[in-house]
CSV table of C-alpha atoms and ligand atoms in Angstrom, one decimal:
chain,number,residue,atom,x,y,z
A,1,MET,CA,101.2,112.4,80.0
A,2,LYS,CA,104.3,114.3,79.2
A,3,SER,CA,105.0,117.9,79.6
A,4,ASN,CA,108.0,120.3,79.0
A,5,SER,CA,111.1,119.1,80.6
A,6,ARG,CA,111.5,120.5,84.2
A,7,THR,CA,114.0,119.6,86.9
A,8,ILE,CA,112.5,118.8,90.1
A,9,ILE,CA,114.9,118.8,93.2
A,10,ILE,CA,114.8,115.6,95.4
A,11,ASP,CA,115.2,116.4,99.0
A,12,ASP,CA,115.6,113.0,100.4
A,13,THR,CA,114.7,112.7,104.2
A,14,THR,CA,115.8,109.1,104.7
A,15,LEU,CA,118.0,110.2,107.5
A,16,ARG,CA,115.3,112.3,109.3
A,17,ASP,CA,111.8,111.2,108.5
A,18,GLY,CA,113.0,107.8,107.6
A,19,GLU,CA,114.5,107.5,111.0
A,20,GLN,CA,111.4,108.5,112.5
A,21,SER,CA,109.7,105.1,111.4
A,22,ALA,CA,108.9,103.3,114.8
A,23,GLY,CA,111.8,101.3,116.1
A,24,VAL,CA,114.3,102.6,113.6
A,25,VAL,CA,117.8,103.9,114.7
A,26,PHE,CA,120.7,104.3,112.3
A,27,SER,CA,124.3,104.2,113.6
A,28,LEU,CA,126.7,106.8,112.5
A,29,ALA,CA,128.5,104.5,110.2
A,30,GLU,CA,125.1,103.8,108.6
A,31,LYS,CA,124.2,107.3,108.4
A,32,LEU,CA,127.5,108.2,106.7
A,33,ALA,CA,127.1,105.2,104.2
A,34,ILE,CA,123.5,106.2,103.4
A,35,ALA,CA,124.3,110.0,102.9
A,36,GLY,CA,127.3,108.8,100.7
A,37,GLN,CA,125.5,106.6,98.6
A,38,LEU,CA,122.6,109.0,98.2
A,39,SER,CA,125.0,111.4,97.1
A,40,VAL,CA,126.8,109.1,94.6
A,41,LEU,CA,123.4,108.5,93.0
A,42,GLY,CA,123.1,112.3,92.5
A,43,VAL,CA,120.4,113.1,95.0
A,44,PRO,CA,120.9,116.8,95.3
A,45,GLU,CA,119.5,117.5,98.8
A,46,LEU,CA,119.6,115.6,102.0
A,47,GLU,CA,117.7,116.1,105.3
A,48,ILE,CA,120.0,114.5,107.7
A,49,GLY,CA,118.6,115.1,111.3
A,50,ILE,CA,117.2,117.1,114.1
A,51,PRO,CA,119.7,119.2,116.0
A,52,ALA,CA,117.4,119.8,119.0
A,53,MET,CA,117.4,116.1,119.8
A,54,GLY,CA,120.7,116.4,121.5
A,55,ALA,CA,124.6,116.4,121.4
A,56,GLN,CA,124.9,113.1,119.8
A,57,GLU,CA,122.5,113.9,116.9
A,58,ARG,CA,124.4,117.2,116.4
A,59,ASP,CA,127.7,115.5,116.4
A,60,GLU,CA,126.4,112.9,113.7
A,61,ILE,CA,125.0,115.8,111.7
A,62,LYS,CA,128.4,117.4,111.9
A,63,ALA,CA,130.1,114.3,110.8
A,64,ILE,CA,127.9,113.7,107.7
A,65,ALA,CA,128.7,117.5,106.9
A,66,ALA,CA,132.3,116.9,107.2
A,67,LEU,CA,132.0,114.3,104.4
A,68,LYS,CA,131.7,117.6,102.1
A,69,LEU,CA,129.1,115.6,99.9
A,70,PRO,CA,128.0,117.5,96.8
A,71,SER,CA,124.6,117.4,98.0
A,72,ASN,CA,123.1,120.3,99.8
A,73,LEU,CA,122.3,119.4,103.5
A,74,LEU,CA,119.5,120.3,105.6
A,75,VAL,CA,118.3,120.0,109.0
A,76,TRP,CA,114.9,119.9,110.6
A,77,SER,CA,113.8,122.1,113.5
A,78,ARG,CA,110.8,123.3,115.3
A,79,MET,CA,110.2,126.8,114.7
A,80,ARG,CA,111.7,127.8,118.3
A,81,GLU,CA,114.5,130.1,118.9
A,82,GLU,CA,116.3,127.7,121.2
A,83,ASP,CA,116.0,124.8,118.7
A,84,LEU,CA,117.2,127.1,116.0
A,85,GLN,CA,120.3,127.9,117.8
A,86,HIS,CA,121.3,124.2,117.9
A,87,CYS,CA,121.2,124.3,114.1
A,88,LEU,CA,123.9,126.7,113.8
A,89,GLY,CA,127.6,125.8,113.5
A,90,LEU,CA,127.0,122.3,112.2
A,91,GLY,CA,128.3,122.8,108.8
A,92,VAL,CA,124.8,122.6,107.4
A,93,GLY,CA,123.4,125.8,105.4
A,94,THR,CA,119.8,125.0,105.1
A,95,VAL,CA,117.1,124.6,107.9
A,96,ASP,CA,113.5,123.5,107.6
A,97,LEU,CA,111.8,125.5,110.2
A,98,SER,CA,108.6,123.7,110.8
A,99,ILE,CA,105.4,125.2,112.2
A,100,SER,CA,102.0,123.9,112.1
A,101,ALA,CA,99.4,125.4,109.5
A,102,SER,CA,96.1,123.7,110.4
A,103,ASP,CA,93.8,125.1,113.0
A,104,GLN,CA,93.6,121.5,114.4
A,105,HIS,CA,97.3,121.6,115.2
A,106,ILE,CA,97.5,125.4,116.2
A,107,GLN,CA,94.7,125.2,118.7
A,108,HIS,CA,95.1,121.6,119.9
A,109,LYS,CA,98.7,120.9,119.6
A,110,LEU,CA,100.6,124.3,119.9
A,111,LYS,CA,97.7,125.8,121.9
A,112,GLN,CA,98.2,128.9,120.1
A,113,SER,CA,96.4,131.3,117.5
A,114,ARG,CA,97.0,131.9,113.8
A,115,ALA,CA,98.3,135.3,114.6
A,116,TRP,CA,101.1,133.7,116.8
A,117,VAL,CA,102.1,131.3,114.0
A,118,LEU,CA,102.7,134.4,111.6
A,119,ALA,CA,104.4,136.3,114.3
A,120,THR,CA,106.6,133.3,115.1
A,121,ILE,CA,107.4,132.9,111.3
A,122,GLU,CA,108.3,136.4,111.1
A,123,ARG,CA,110.7,136.3,114.0
A,124,CYS,CA,112.4,132.9,113.7
A,125,VAL,CA,112.9,133.0,109.8
A,126,LYS,CA,114.5,136.4,110.4
A,127,THR,CA,116.8,135.1,113.0
A,128,ALA,CA,117.9,132.1,110.9
A,129,VAL,CA,118.4,134.2,107.9
A,130,ASP,CA,120.5,136.6,109.9
A,131,ALA,CA,122.5,133.7,111.2
A,132,GLY,CA,123.4,133.0,107.6
A,133,MET,CA,121.1,130.0,107.1
A,134,GLN,CA,118.8,129.5,104.0
A,135,VAL,CA,115.3,128.6,105.2
A,136,CYS,CA,112.6,126.4,104.1
A,137,VAL,CA,109.3,127.0,106.2
A,138,GLY,CA,107.8,123.5,106.9
A,139,ALA,CA,104.1,124.1,107.1
A,140,GLU,CA,103.0,120.9,109.0
A,141,ASP,CA,99.6,119.5,108.5
A,142,ALA,CA,99.2,121.8,105.5
A,143,SER,CA,96.9,119.3,104.1
A,144,ARG,CA,94.3,120.0,106.8
A,145,ALA,CA,95.0,123.9,106.7
A,146,ASP,CA,92.7,126.7,105.5
A,147,SER,CA,94.3,127.6,102.0
A,148,ASP,CA,94.1,131.3,102.7
A,149,PHE,CA,95.8,131.1,105.9
A,150,LEU,CA,98.5,129.0,104.2
A,151,ALA,CA,98.8,131.9,102.0
A,152,LEU,CA,99.5,134.2,104.8
A,153,MET,CA,102.2,131.8,106.2
A,154,ALA,CA,103.8,131.8,102.9
A,155,GLU,CA,103.8,135.6,102.6
A,156,ALA,CA,105.2,136.0,106.0
A,157,ALA,CA,107.9,133.4,105.3
A,158,GLN,CA,108.9,135.0,102.0
A,159,ALA,CA,108.9,138.5,103.8
A,160,ALA,CA,111.1,137.4,106.5
A,161,GLY,CA,113.6,135.9,104.0
A,162,ALA,CA,112.7,132.3,103.6
A,163,CYS,CA,113.1,130.8,100.1
A,164,ARG,CA,110.9,127.7,100.4
A,165,ILE,CA,107.8,126.4,101.7
A,166,ARG,CA,107.1,122.8,102.5
A,167,PHE,CA,103.6,121.5,102.1
A,168,ALA,CA,103.3,118.7,104.3
A,169,ASP,CA,100.5,116.0,104.3
A,170,THR,CA,101.5,115.2,107.7
A,171,VAL,CA,98.6,112.5,108.3
A,172,GLY,CA,98.7,111.3,104.7
A,173,ILE,CA,95.1,112.0,103.9
A,174,MET,CA,95.4,113.7,100.6
A,175,GLU,CA,94.6,112.4,97.0
A,176,PRO,CA,96.4,113.6,93.9
A,177,PHE,CA,93.6,115.9,92.6
A,178,GLY,CA,93.4,117.6,95.8
A,179,VAL,CA,97.2,118.0,95.9
A,180,PHE,CA,97.3,119.4,92.5
A,181,GLU,CA,94.7,122.0,93.5
A,182,ALA,CA,96.5,122.8,96.7
A,183,ILE,CA,99.9,123.4,95.2
A,184,ARG,CA,98.4,125.3,92.2
A,185,LYS,CA,96.7,127.6,94.8
A,186,LEU,CA,100.0,128.1,96.6
A,187,ARG,CA,102.1,128.4,93.4
A,188,ALA,CA,99.8,131.4,92.6
A,189,VAL,CA,100.4,133.3,95.7
A,190,THR,CA,104.0,132.9,96.4
A,191,ASP,CA,107.3,133.1,94.3
A,192,MET,CA,109.1,131.0,96.8
A,193,ASP,CA,110.2,127.3,96.1
A,194,ILE,CA,107.6,124.8,96.9
A,195,GLU,CA,108.4,121.5,98.3
A,196,MET,CA,105.9,118.5,98.7
A,197,HIS,CA,106.1,116.3,101.7
A,198,ALA,CA,103.8,113.4,101.4
A,199,HIS,CA,103.0,110.4,103.6
A,200,ASP,CA,101.8,106.9,102.5
A,201,ASP,CA,98.9,106.2,104.9
A,202,LEU,CA,96.5,105.7,101.9
A,203,GLY,CA,99.2,104.3,99.7
A,204,LEU,CA,99.2,107.7,97.6
A,205,ALA,CA,102.4,109.3,98.8
A,206,THR,CA,104.1,108.9,95.4
A,207,ALA,CA,100.9,109.9,93.5
A,208,ASN,CA,100.5,112.9,95.6
A,209,THR,CA,104.4,113.8,95.1
A,210,LEU,CA,103.9,113.4,91.4
A,211,ALA,CA,100.8,115.6,91.4
A,212,ALA,CA,102.6,118.2,93.4
A,213,ALA,CA,105.5,118.3,91.0
A,214,PHE,CA,103.0,118.5,88.1
A,215,ALA,CA,101.2,121.3,89.6
A,216,GLY,CA,104.4,123.4,90.1
A,217,ALA,CA,106.3,122.2,93.2
A,218,THR,CA,110.0,122.6,92.6
A,219,HIS,CA,111.1,120.2,95.4
A,220,VAL,CA,109.8,116.8,96.6
A,221,ASN,CA,110.6,114.9,99.8
A,222,THR,CA,111.6,111.1,99.4
A,223,THR,CA,112.9,108.4,101.4
A,224,VAL,CA,114.7,105.2,100.2
A,225,ASN,CA,112.3,102.4,100.1
A,226,GLY,CA,109.6,104.6,101.2
A,227,LEU,CA,110.8,104.4,104.9
A,228,GLY,CA,109.2,107.1,107.2
A,229,GLU,CA,106.8,107.7,109.9
A,230,ARG,CA,103.9,105.4,110.2
A,231,ALA,CA,103.2,104.0,106.5
A,232,GLY,CA,106.3,106.0,105.3
A,233,ASN,CA,106.9,108.8,103.0
A,234,ALA,CA,107.1,108.7,99.0
A,235,ALA,CA,109.7,106.4,98.0
A,236,LEU,CA,112.9,107.9,96.2
A,237,GLU,CA,112.9,105.2,93.7
A,238,GLU,CA,109.1,105.6,92.6
A,239,VAL,CA,109.4,109.3,92.6
A,240,VAL,CA,112.4,109.5,90.4
A,241,VAL,CA,111.1,107.0,87.9
A,242,GLY,CA,107.7,108.3,87.9
A,243,LEU,CA,108.7,111.9,87.5
A,244,LYS,CA,110.9,110.9,84.3
A,245,GLN,CA,108.6,108.4,82.8
A,246,LEU,CA,105.3,110.1,83.3
A,247,TYR,CA,106.1,113.6,82.9
A,248,GLY,CA,109.6,113.8,81.4
A,249,PHE,CA,110.8,115.7,84.4
A,250,GLU,CA,114.5,115.4,85.4
A,251,THR,CA,115.9,114.8,88.8
A,252,GLY,CA,119.6,114.1,87.9
A,253,VAL,CA,119.3,111.0,90.1
A,254,ASP,CA,120.6,107.6,88.5
A,255,LEU,CA,119.3,104.6,90.2
A,256,ARG,CA,121.2,102.0,88.3
A,257,ASN,CA,123.0,101.4,91.7
A,258,PHE,CA,119.9,101.7,93.6
A,259,PRO,CA,119.7,98.1,94.9
A,260,VAL,CA,122.9,98.7,96.9
A,261,LEU,CA,121.5,101.7,98.6
A,262,SER,CA,117.9,99.9,98.9
A,263,ARG,CA,119.4,97.0,100.7
A,264,GLN,CA,121.7,99.0,102.9
A,265,VAL,CA,118.7,101.1,104.2
A,266,ALA,CA,116.6,97.8,104.6
A,267,THR,CA,119.4,96.3,106.7
A,268,ALA,CA,120.0,99.4,108.8
A,269,SER,CA,116.3,100.0,109.5
A,270,GLY,CA,115.9,96.4,110.4
A,271,ASP,CA,113.1,96.2,107.5
A,272,THR,CA,112.2,93.4,105.1
A,273,ILE,CA,111.1,94.7,101.7
A,274,GLY,CA,107.7,93.3,100.5
A,275,SER,CA,108.3,90.9,97.4
A,276,ARG,CA,105.9,92.9,95.4
A,277,LYS,CA,106.9,96.4,96.5
A,278,SER,CA,107.1,98.4,93.3
A,279,LEU,CA,110.6,98.7,91.6
A,280,ILE,CA,112.6,97.1,94.6
A,281,GLY,CA,110.6,94.0,95.6
A,282,ARG,CA,112.1,90.5,94.9
A,283,ASP,CA,109.2,89.5,92.3
A,284,VAL,CA,108.4,92.8,90.6
A,285,PHE,CA,110.4,91.9,87.5
A,286,SER,CA,109.7,88.2,87.6
A,287,HIS,CA,107.4,86.6,84.9
A,288,GLU,CA,105.8,83.2,85.1
A,289,ALA,CA,102.6,83.3,82.9
A,290,GLY,CA,103.0,81.6,79.6
A,291,ILE,CA,101.5,84.5,77.6
A,292,HIS,CA,103.7,87.1,79.2
A,293,VAL,CA,106.8,85.1,79.0
A,294,ASP,CA,106.4,84.3,75.4
A,295,GLY,CA,105.6,88.0,74.8
A,296,LEU,CA,108.6,89.1,76.6
A,297,LEU,CA,110.8,86.8,74.7
A,298,LYS,CA,109.6,88.1,71.4
A,299,ASP,CA,110.0,91.9,72.6
A,300,PRO,CA,110.4,92.9,76.2
A,301,ASN,CA,108.3,95.9,75.3
A,302,ASN,CA,105.2,93.7,75.0
A,303,TYR,CA,105.0,93.3,78.9
A,304,GLN,CA,107.5,95.8,80.2
A,305,GLY,CA,106.1,98.9,81.7
A,306,VAL,CA,109.2,100.2,83.3
A,307,ASP,CA,112.6,99.0,82.3
A,308,PRO,CA,114.2,97.2,85.1
A,309,ALA,CA,117.7,98.5,84.1
A,310,LEU,CA,116.7,101.8,85.4
A,311,VAL,CA,116.8,100.6,88.7
A,312,GLY,CA,119.7,98.1,88.3
A,313,ARG,CA,117.4,95.1,87.9
A,314,SER,CA,116.6,92.6,85.0
A,315,HIS,CA,113.6,90.5,84.0
A,316,GLN,CA,113.5,87.0,85.7
A,317,LEU,CA,111.7,84.5,83.8
A,318,VAL,CA,110.3,81.6,86.2
A,319,LEU,CA,108.7,78.4,85.6
A,320,GLY,CA,105.3,77.6,87.5
A,321,LYS,CA,101.8,76.7,87.4
A,322,HIS,CA,101.0,79.4,84.8
A,323,SER,CA,104.0,78.5,82.4
A,324,GLY,CA,103.5,77.8,78.8
A,325,SER,CA,105.7,76.0,76.3
A,326,GLN,CA,107.7,78.9,75.2
A,327,GLY,CA,108.7,79.6,78.8
A,328,VAL,CA,109.8,75.9,79.2
A,329,MET,CA,111.8,75.7,76.1
A,330,HIS,CA,113.6,78.9,77.2
A,331,ALA,CA,114.3,77.5,80.6
A,332,TYR,CA,115.9,74.4,79.0
A,333,LYS,CA,117.7,76.6,76.5
A,334,GLN,CA,119.1,78.4,79.4
A,335,LEU,CA,120.8,75.0,80.4
A,336,GLY,CA,122.1,74.4,77.0
A,337,ILE,CA,119.3,71.8,76.1
A,338,GLN,CA,117.2,72.1,73.1
A,339,ILE,CA,113.6,70.8,73.4
A,340,ASN,CA,110.9,71.0,71.0
A,341,ARG,CA,107.2,72.4,71.5
A,342,TRP,CA,105.9,68.8,71.8
A,343,GLN,CA,108.4,68.0,74.6
A,344,ALA,CA,107.6,71.2,76.4
A,345,GLY,CA,103.9,70.4,76.2
A,346,ARG,CA,104.5,67.1,77.9
A,347,LEU,CA,106.8,68.7,80.6
A,348,LEU,CA,104.1,71.2,81.6
A,349,PRO,CA,102.1,68.9,83.8
A,350,LEU,CA,105.3,67.7,85.6
A,351,ILE,CA,106.3,71.3,86.3
A,352,ARG,CA,102.7,72.1,87.6
A,353,GLU,CA,102.8,69.0,89.8
A,354,PHE,CA,106.3,70.1,91.1
A,355,VAL,CA,105.4,73.6,92.2
A,356,SER,CA,101.9,72.4,93.6
A,357,LEU,CA,103.8,70.2,95.8
A,358,HIS,CA,106.9,72.3,96.6
A,359,LYS,CA,105.5,75.9,96.2
A,360,ARG,CA,108.7,77.0,94.5
A,361,ALA,CA,110.0,77.1,90.9
A,362,PRO,CA,111.9,74.0,89.9
A,363,GLN,CA,115.7,74.4,89.8
A,364,SER,CA,118.2,72.9,87.0
A,365,THR,CA,118.4,69.5,88.8
A,366,ASP,CA,114.7,69.3,88.8
A,367,LEU,CA,114.4,70.2,85.1
A,368,ASN,CA,116.8,67.4,84.2
A,369,GLN,CA,114.9,64.9,86.2
A,370,PHE,CA,111.6,65.7,84.4
A,371,LEU,CA,113.4,65.5,80.9
A,372,HIS,CA,114.7,61.9,82.0
A,373,SER,CA,111.3,60.7,83.3
A,374,LEU,CA,109.6,61.6,79.7
B,1,ACO,C1,105.2,115.8,111.5
B,1,ACO,C2,106.8,115.5,111.9
B,1,ACO,O1,107.4,114.6,111.4
B,1,ACO,S1,107.5,116.6,112.9
B,1,ACO,C3,108.9,116.1,113.4
B,1,ACO,C4,109.0,115.1,114.5
B,1,ACO,N1,110.1,114.5,114.9
B,1,ACO,C5,110.3,114.3,116.1
B,1,ACO,O2,109.5,114.6,117.1
B,1,ACO,C6,111.6,113.5,116.4
B,1,ACO,C7,112.5,114.2,117.4
B,1,ACO,N2,111.9,114.8,118.6
B,1,ACO,C8,112.5,114.9,119.8
B,1,ACO,O3,113.7,114.6,119.9
B,1,ACO,C9,111.8,115.7,120.7
B,1,ACO,O4,110.3,115.6,120.6
B,1,ACO,C10,112.2,117.2,120.8
B,1,ACO,C11,113.6,117.2,121.2
B,1,ACO,C12,112.0,117.9,119.4
B,1,ACO,C13,111.2,118.0,121.8
B,1,ACO,O5,111.3,117.2,122.9
B,1,ACO,P1,110.5,117.8,124.3
B,1,ACO,O6,110.9,119.3,124.5
B,1,ACO,O7,110.7,117.0,125.3
B,1,ACO,O8,108.9,117.8,123.8
B,1,ACO,P2,107.9,116.8,123.5
B,1,ACO,O9,108.5,116.0,122.2
B,1,ACO,O10,107.4,116.0,124.5
B,1,ACO,O11,106.8,117.7,122.9
B,1,ACO,C14,106.7,118.5,121.7
B,1,ACO,C15,106.7,119.9,122.1
B,1,ACO,O12,107.0,120.7,120.8
B,1,ACO,C16,105.9,121.5,120.6
B,1,ACO,N3,105.9,121.7,119.1
B,1,ACO,C17,105.6,120.7,118.2
B,1,ACO,N4,105.8,121.1,117.0
B,1,ACO,C18,106.3,122.4,117.2
B,1,ACO,C19,106.8,123.4,116.1
B,1,ACO,N5,106.6,123.0,114.8
B,1,ACO,N6,107.1,124.5,116.6
B,1,ACO,C20,107.3,124.7,117.8
B,1,ACO,N7,106.9,123.8,118.9
B,1,ACO,C21,106.4,122.7,118.5
B,1,ACO,C22,104.8,120.8,121.1
B,1,ACO,O13,103.7,121.7,121.2
B,1,ACO,C23,105.2,120.5,122.4
B,1,ACO,O14,105.3,121.5,123.3
B,1,ACO,P3,104.8,121.7,124.9
B,1,ACO,O15,105.5,120.5,125.5
B,1,ACO,O16,105.2,122.9,125.2
B,1,ACO,O17,103.5,121.2,124.7
B,2,AKG,O1,107.0,120.5,108.9
B,2,AKG,C1,107.7,119.8,108.1
B,2,AKG,O2,108.8,120.1,107.7
B,2,AKG,C2,107.3,118.5,107.7
B,2,AKG,C3,107.3,117.6,108.9
B,2,AKG,C4,106.8,116.1,108.6
B,2,AKG,O3,107.7,115.3,108.5
B,2,AKG,C5,105.5,116.0,108.4
B,2,AKG,O4,104.6,117.0,108.5
B,2,AKG,O5,105.2,114.8,108.2
C-alpha cells in the first residue's frame, strides 16, 4: 500500500527507553559513540536521557550535546517543576514532559485526578516554554486513556505552548487498527505534531508505529535493534524500512551502515541478537532451500522481499538438508570448480548426511572431500 510521499521524523530513544531495558547501562563513551553513529545515519532526533536521574546523567547529556550533532536532542522528564529545572542549561533544546493519560495511572499511580493532570500540563508546559524549551507532552499510557480526555490533554498542552504530543502505548497492548483509529482521532482534535511511542509486548511495536504514521503521526519513537523497556520498542531499522517500502514515506535515514551501529548497541547492552530477528539477525538473508536458491540465482526478486543492501547486508546461499542441485553447482562454482547437474545430484545425499551429523553447513574443505569421494 503506497500513499503520497511524506516525511516522518524518527525520534530515536535508544539512549533513554533503550537504556531502561532491565540490566542495561551505557557508559559515556558508548553513549557518545551511539549518538554519533545515529546522527551519521541521518536520524533527525535523539532522546538522550533523564536529567532528574542525577548529576552523572546530566553530565553525560551535556557531553552528548557538546558533540553538536546535526540531530535535534531531547531529554525526558516527569511533569514536575523540580525535574524540569534539571533539564535546563544542558544544551538540549527539547523536553518530553511526561504525564499519565489513563485513569488507571492517574488514580492508582499518581493518586491524582484528571483535573490535576490538566492543571499540571498548563503550569509545567508554560514554565518550560518560558524557559526557552520546545515541549513535547508525553501522554503516558495513552493507549488505555479515554480518548475524550486525551483530546483535553492535547488542547491544554497546545494552549500552554507545547508543539507535540507523544501517544505512548506504555504497556504494549495495542494493535495496528486500534492505533490507526486512536491517532486519527487525535489528529482531528489537535494541530500539534503527534509522536507514536510503541512497545513490543505483543510483537506489534513496528506494526503499531507504521499504523500511527499512516494515520497522521508526524514523529515516531524507535530504538536500535528494538531495545527498550520489557520487550522493547519499535526497532529503528524495521520502522525506517517499513515506512519507505510499505508507504513510500521518507525518513532521511540511510541504513547501509546499520550493521556497525546494531553491533555497537548489542555489545553496549550486553545483548545477543536473535538469528532470525528481522533485518539484523544472522540468518535473515540466508537461503538454503533448493527452490529458493535456484530462484534467487535466476533473479533475486524471485525470493527477495527486502533488498538486504538497504541495511548493509547481502544474500547468503548456504548448503543444507534442503539444498537442490542448482545450489550445489553454485557452491562449487564459488570454489572455482565446475560440476554438472548429474554430479550435483550425486553430491546431495553426502551433503544431507554431513549436515545431519554436524548440524552446520559444509565448508570448502568438506566440499572438496565430497567431490573426491564420488
Ligand atoms: C513509561 C516510562 O518509560 S516512563 C520513564 C521511566 N523511566 C525511569 O523511571 C528511569 C529513571 N527514573 C529514575 O531515576 C527515578 O525513578 C526518578 C529520578 C525519575 C524518580 O525517583 P524517585 O523520586 O526516587 O521516585 P520513584 O522512582 O520511587 O517513584 C516515582 C515517583 O514519580 C511519580 N511519577 C511517575 N510518573 C510521573 C509523571 N509523569 N509526572 C509526575 N510524577 C510522576 C510517581 O507517582 C512516584 O511519586 P511518589 O513517590 O510521590 O508516589
Ligand atoms: O510519556 C512518555 O514520554 C512515554 C514514556 C514511555 O517510555 C512509555 O510510556 O513507554
